[in-house]
Coordinates of C-alpha atoms in Angstrom, one line a residue:
X1 CA 121.8 113.7 87.4
X2 CA 120.7 116.7 89.4
X3 CA 117.1 115.9 88.5
X4 CA 117.6 112.3 89.6
X5 CA 119.1 113.5 92.9
X6 CA 116.2 115.9 93.5
X7 CA 113.7 113.1 92.8
X8 CA 115.5 110.8 95.0
X9 CA 115.5 113.3 97.8
X10 CA 111.7 113.8 97.4
X11 CA 111.2 110.0 97.4
X12 CA 113.3 109.6 100.5
X13 CA 111.5 112.4 102.3
X14 CA 108.1 110.8 101.6
X15 CA 109.4 107.4 102.7
X16 CA 110.7 108.9 105.9
X17 CA 107.4 110.6 106.5
X18 CA 105.6 107.3 106.0
X19 CA 107.8 105.6 108.5
X20 CA 107.2 108.4 111.0
X21 CA 103.5 108.2 110.5
X22 CA 103.5 104.5 110.8
X23 CA 105.3 104.7 114.2
X24 CA 103.0 107.6 115.3
X25 CA 99.9 105.6 114.4
X26 CA 101.4 102.5 116.1
X27 CA 101.8 104.5 119.3
X28 CA 98.3 105.8 119.1
X29 CA 96.9 102.3 118.5
X30 CA 99.0 100.8 121.3
X31 CA 97.6 103.4 123.7
X32 CA 94.1 102.6 122.6
X33 CA 94.7 98.9 123.1
X34 CA 95.8 99.7 126.6
X35 CA 92.5 101.3 127.3
X36 CA 90.8 98.2 125.8
X37 CA 92.8 95.9 128.0
X38 CA 91.9 98.1 131.1
X39 CA 88.2 97.8 130.2
X40 CA 88.6 94.1 129.7
X41 CA 90.2 93.8 133.1
X42 CA 87.4 95.8 134.7
X43 CA 84.8 93.6 133.1
X44 CA 86.6 90.5 134.2
X45 CA 86.9 91.8 137.8
X46 CA 83.2 92.6 137.9
X47 CA 82.4 89.2 136.5
X48 CA 84.6 87.5 139.2
X49 CA 82.8 89.4 141.9
X50 CA 79.4 88.4 140.5
X51 CA 80.5 84.7 140.3
X52 CA 81.8 84.7 143.9
X53 CA 78.5 86.3 145.1
X54 CA 76.4 83.8 143.2
X55 CA 78.6 81.0 144.6
X56 CA 78.0 82.1 148.1
X57 CA 74.3 82.4 147.5
X58 CA 74.3 78.9 146.1
X59 CA 73.1 79.9 142.6
X60 CA 76.4 79.2 140.9
X61 CA 78.9 76.4 140.8
X62 CA 82.6 76.4 141.8
X63 CA 83.4 76.1 138.2
X64 CA 81.9 79.5 137.5
X65 CA 84.1 81.2 140.0
X66 CA 87.2 79.3 138.7
X67 CA 86.5 80.3 135.1
X68 CA 86.0 83.9 136.2
X69 CA 89.3 83.8 138.1
X70 CA 91.1 82.5 135.0
X71 CA 89.5 85.2 132.8
X72 CA 90.6 87.8 135.3
X73 CA 94.2 86.5 135.3
X74 CA 94.2 86.5 131.5
X75 CA 93.0 90.1 131.5
X76 CA 95.8 91.1 133.8
X77 CA 98.4 89.4 131.5
X78 CA 96.8 91.1 128.5
X79 CA 97.1 94.5 130.2
X80 CA 100.7 94.0 131.0
X81 CA 101.5 93.0 127.5
X82 CA 99.7 96.0 126.0
X83 CA 101.5 98.3 128.4
X84 CA 104.9 96.9 127.4
X85 CA 103.9 97.3 123.7
X86 CA 102.9 100.9 124.4
X87 CA 106.3 101.7 126.0
X88 CA 108.1 100.1 123.0
X89 CA 106.0 102.1 120.5
X90 CA 106.6 105.4 122.3
X91 CA 110.3 104.7 122.5
X92 CA 110.5 103.9 118.8
X93 CA 108.6 107.1 118.0
X94 CA 111.0 109.1 120.1
X95 CA 114.0 107.6 118.3
X96 CA 112.4 108.3 114.9
X97 CA 112.0 112.0 115.7
X98 CA 115.3 112.4 117.5
X99 CA 114.0 112.6 121.1
X100 CA 115.5 110.6 124.0
X101 CA 112.9 108.9 126.0
X102 CA 109.2 108.0 125.5
X103 CA 107.0 110.2 123.3
X104 CA 103.3 110.1 123.6
X105 CA 101.3 110.4 120.4
X106 CA 98.3 112.6 120.6
X107 CA 95.9 111.9 117.7
X108 CA 92.8 113.7 116.5
X109 CA 89.9 111.4 116.9
X110 CA 88.4 112.6 113.5
X111 CA 89.6 110.3 110.7
X112 CA 90.5 111.9 107.4
X113 CA 87.9 111.2 104.7
X114 CA 88.4 108.8 101.8
X115 CA 90.6 110.8 99.2
X116 CA 89.5 111.5 95.7
X117 CA 91.2 108.8 93.6
X118 CA 89.8 109.7 90.2
X119 CA 93.1 111.1 88.8
X120 CA 95.4 109.6 91.3
X121 CA 96.8 106.9 89.0
X122 CA 97.7 109.4 86.3
X123 CA 99.3 111.7 88.9
X124 CA 101.3 108.8 90.3
X125 CA 102.6 107.8 86.8
X126 CA 103.6 111.4 86.0
X127 CA 104.8 112.9 89.3
X128 CA 105.7 110.0 91.5
X129 CA 109.3 110.6 92.9
X130 CA 110.3 107.0 91.9
X131 CA 109.1 107.6 88.3
X132 CA 110.8 111.0 88.1
X133 CA 114.0 109.6 89.5
X134 CA 114.0 106.7 86.9
X135 CA 113.2 109.0 84.0
X136 CA 115.9 111.4 85.1
X137 CA 118.4 108.6 85.1
X138 CA 117.3 107.6 81.7
X139 CA 117.8 111.1 80.4
X140 CA 121.2 111.2 81.9
X141 CA 122.1 107.9 80.2
X142 CA 120.9 109.3 76.8
X143 CA 123.2 112.3 77.4
X144 CA 126.1 110.0 78.0
X145 CA 125.5 108.3 74.6
X146 CA 125.9 111.7 72.9
X147 CA 129.0 112.4 75.0
X148 CA 130.4 109.1 73.8
X149 CA 129.6 110.0 70.2
X150 CA 131.5 113.3 70.6
X151 CA 134.7 111.4 70.7
X152 CA 134.4 110.9 66.9
X153 CA 134.7 114.7 66.3
X154 CA 138.1 116.4 66.0
X155 CA 139.6 118.5 68.8
X156 CA 140.7 122.1 68.2
X157 CA 143.5 123.4 70.5
X158 CA 144.2 127.2 70.8
X159 CA 147.0 128.6 73.0
X160 CA 148.4 132.0 73.6
X161 CA 151.8 132.9 75.1
X162 CA 153.0 136.4 76.2
X163 CA 156.8 136.7 76.9
X164 CA 159.0 139.6 78.1
X165 CA 162.8 139.4 78.2
X166 CA 165.6 141.9 78.8
X167 CA 169.1 142.4 80.5
X168 CA 168.3 145.5 82.6
X169 CA 166.4 145.8 85.9
X170 CA 162.7 145.8 85.3
X171 CA 160.8 149.0 85.9
X172 CA 157.4 148.3 87.5
X173 CA 154.7 147.9 86.6
X174 CA 154.8 147.8 82.8
X175 CA 158.3 146.4 82.2
X176 CA 158.7 149.2 79.6
X177 CA 162.4 148.4 79.0
X178 CA 161.7 144.7 78.2
X179 CA 160.9 143.6 74.7
X180 CA 157.6 141.8 74.5
X181 CA 156.8 138.9 72.2
X182 CA 153.4 137.2 71.5
X183 CA 152.8 133.7 70.4
X184 CA 149.6 132.1 69.2
X185 CA 149.2 128.4 68.5
X186 CA 146.4 126.6 66.7
X187 CA 146.1 122.9 66.6
X188 CA 143.7 120.3 65.2
X189 CA 143.6 116.7 66.5
X190 CA 141.5 114.1 64.8
X191 CA 142.6 110.6 65.8
X192 CA 141.3 108.1 63.3
X193 CA 142.2 105.0 65.4
X194 CA 142.6 104.7 69.1
X195 CA 142.4 101.0 69.7
X196 CA 138.6 100.9 69.4
X197 CA 138.2 102.7 72.7
X198 CA 135.6 105.0 71.2
X199 CA 133.6 102.1 69.9
X200 CA 133.8 100.4 73.3
X201 CA 132.6 103.6 75.0
X202 CA 129.8 104.0 72.5
X203 CA 128.6 100.5 73.1
X204 CA 128.8 100.8 76.8
X205 CA 126.9 104.0 76.9
X206 CA 124.2 102.6 74.6
X207 CA 123.8 99.6 76.8
X208 CA 123.5 101.8 79.9
X209 CA 121.0 103.9 78.1
X210 CA 118.8 100.9 77.2
X211 CA 119.0 99.6 80.7
X212 CA 118.0 102.9 82.2
X213 CA 115.1 103.3 79.7
X214 CA 113.9 99.8 80.4
X215 CA 114.2 100.5 84.2
X216 CA 112.1 103.7 83.8
X217 CA 109.4 101.7 82.0
X218 CA 109.5 99.0 84.6
X219 CA 109.3 101.6 87.4
X220 CA 106.1 103.0 85.8
X221 CA 104.6 99.5 85.6
X222 CA 105.6 98.8 89.2
X223 CA 104.0 102.1 90.4
X224 CA 100.9 101.4 88.4
X225 CA 100.5 97.9 90.0
X226 CA 101.4 99.3 93.4
X227 CA 98.8 102.1 93.1
X228 CA 96.2 99.5 92.1
X229 CA 97.0 97.3 95.2
X230 CA 97.1 100.3 97.6
X231 CA 93.8 101.7 96.3
X232 CA 92.2 98.4 96.9
X233 CA 93.7 98.1 100.4
X234 CA 92.6 101.7 101.2
X235 CA 89.0 101.2 100.0
X236 CA 88.8 97.9 101.9
X237 CA 90.1 99.5 105.1
X238 CA 87.7 102.4 104.9
X239 CA 84.7 100.1 104.5
X240 CA 85.9 97.9 107.4
X241 CA 85.7 100.9 109.7
X242 CA 81.9 101.0 109.6
X243 CA 81.6 97.2 109.9
X244 CA 83.8 97.2 112.9
X245 CA 81.7 100.0 114.5
X246 CA 78.5 98.0 113.9
X247 CA 80.1 94.9 115.3
X248 CA 81.2 96.8 118.4
X249 CA 77.7 98.1 119.1
X250 CA 76.3 94.6 118.6
X251 CA 78.9 93.0 120.9
X252 CA 78.2 95.6 123.6
X253 CA 74.4 94.9 123.5
X254 CA 75.1 91.2 123.5
X255 CA 77.2 91.4 126.6
X256 CA 74.6 93.5 128.3
X257 CA 71.9 90.9 127.6
X258 CA 74.1 88.0 128.7
X259 CA 75.1 89.8 131.9
X260 CA 71.4 90.2 132.8
X261 CA 70.6 86.6 131.9
X262 CA 73.5 85.3 133.9
X263 CA 72.5 87.5 136.8
X264 CA 69.1 85.9 136.9
X265 CA 70.4 82.4 136.2
X266 CA 69.2 82.2 132.6
X267 CA 72.7 81.9 131.1
X268 CA 75.8 80.0 131.9
X269 CA 79.3 81.4 132.7
X270 CA 80.4 80.1 129.3
X271 CA 77.9 82.3 127.6
X272 CA 79.1 85.3 129.6
X273 CA 82.8 84.7 128.9
X274 CA 82.0 84.2 125.2
X275 CA 80.3 87.6 125.0
X276 CA 83.1 89.2 126.9
X277 CA 85.7 87.8 124.5
X278 CA 83.5 88.9 121.5
X279 CA 83.4 92.4 122.9
X280 CA 87.1 92.6 123.4
X281 CA 87.7 91.4 119.9
X282 CA 85.3 93.9 118.5
X283 CA 87.0 96.7 120.4
X284 CA 90.4 95.6 119.1
X285 CA 89.0 95.4 115.6
X286 CA 87.7 99.0 115.8
X287 CA 91.3 100.2 116.6
X288 CA 92.9 97.9 114.1
X289 CA 90.7 99.0 111.2
X290 CA 91.4 102.7 111.8
X291 CA 95.1 101.9 112.1
X292 CA 95.0 100.0 108.8
X293 CA 93.2 102.8 107.0
X294 CA 95.6 105.4 108.2
X295 CA 98.6 103.3 107.3
X296 CA 97.2 102.5 103.8
X297 CA 96.6 106.2 103.2
X298 CA 100.2 107.0 104.3
X299 CA 101.6 104.3 102.0
X300 CA 99.6 105.7 99.1
X301 CA 100.9 109.2 99.8
X302 CA 104.5 107.9 99.8
X303 CA 103.9 106.2 96.4
X304 CA 102.2 109.2 94.8
X305 CA 104.6 111.7 96.2
X306 CA 102.1 114.2 97.6
X307 CA 99.8 114.6 100.5
X308 CA 96.2 113.4 99.9

């Protein structure tokens, strides 16, 4: 039972660590999304100014300026939402670590590399806190079976009595004027029938043992499947980071080209807004892919029970 309690403590510690990391990375991502929304608002404002200038010069339509105005308003709404999400994330992080008020998460921009997963599955099946806790409970259930079987053995009772009696005043500290008597008792108790209570206890302990052993086996299978899924998620998230970076570079270049084309009248406002939306989406994906990778790594650490 002590081993099960220790394993449960380790399991709970890693789960709490994972929850804290998740809130920490959430606050980091929220702050990054605020910067993305600010950049989006700045681009929308510049685009609105260009549309108004082209409208005054007669090289753009009223529709262009109206669409730019709508885009600028949407960018302001998006910024307000991300700022509210940031405040919520910082408040949740403060509550998690026991701080009253908002807590700003400061993250190292260097992402941790992809961990070595060669022996990770074997480690998870042998040292995972969930597996250790289940196996400790199974061992305790086996011990209870032997304890129930011990009821079939006889009981030996040994008692000792030391008595001093006399009619005179006692003389301290040895009661020398009081006769002393000793008494030893030996007993053997071996009940042959007790209303089948021993048999009932034996069956109950055996069933509990079988359930605990089956639960330990199921926990191993569950951890094995969970590690497989988490490794797939981790590898996918790590590969998506490079793809998101490439998409961001392409979206930035596309917006630059479309801005110049719109400036000289070779592109429409719709082309410009489409490129801006693609850039914003690419910036969000860069943040989201990093957040997904860090969360997947933290989940795997919580399952394995050690820092990767």
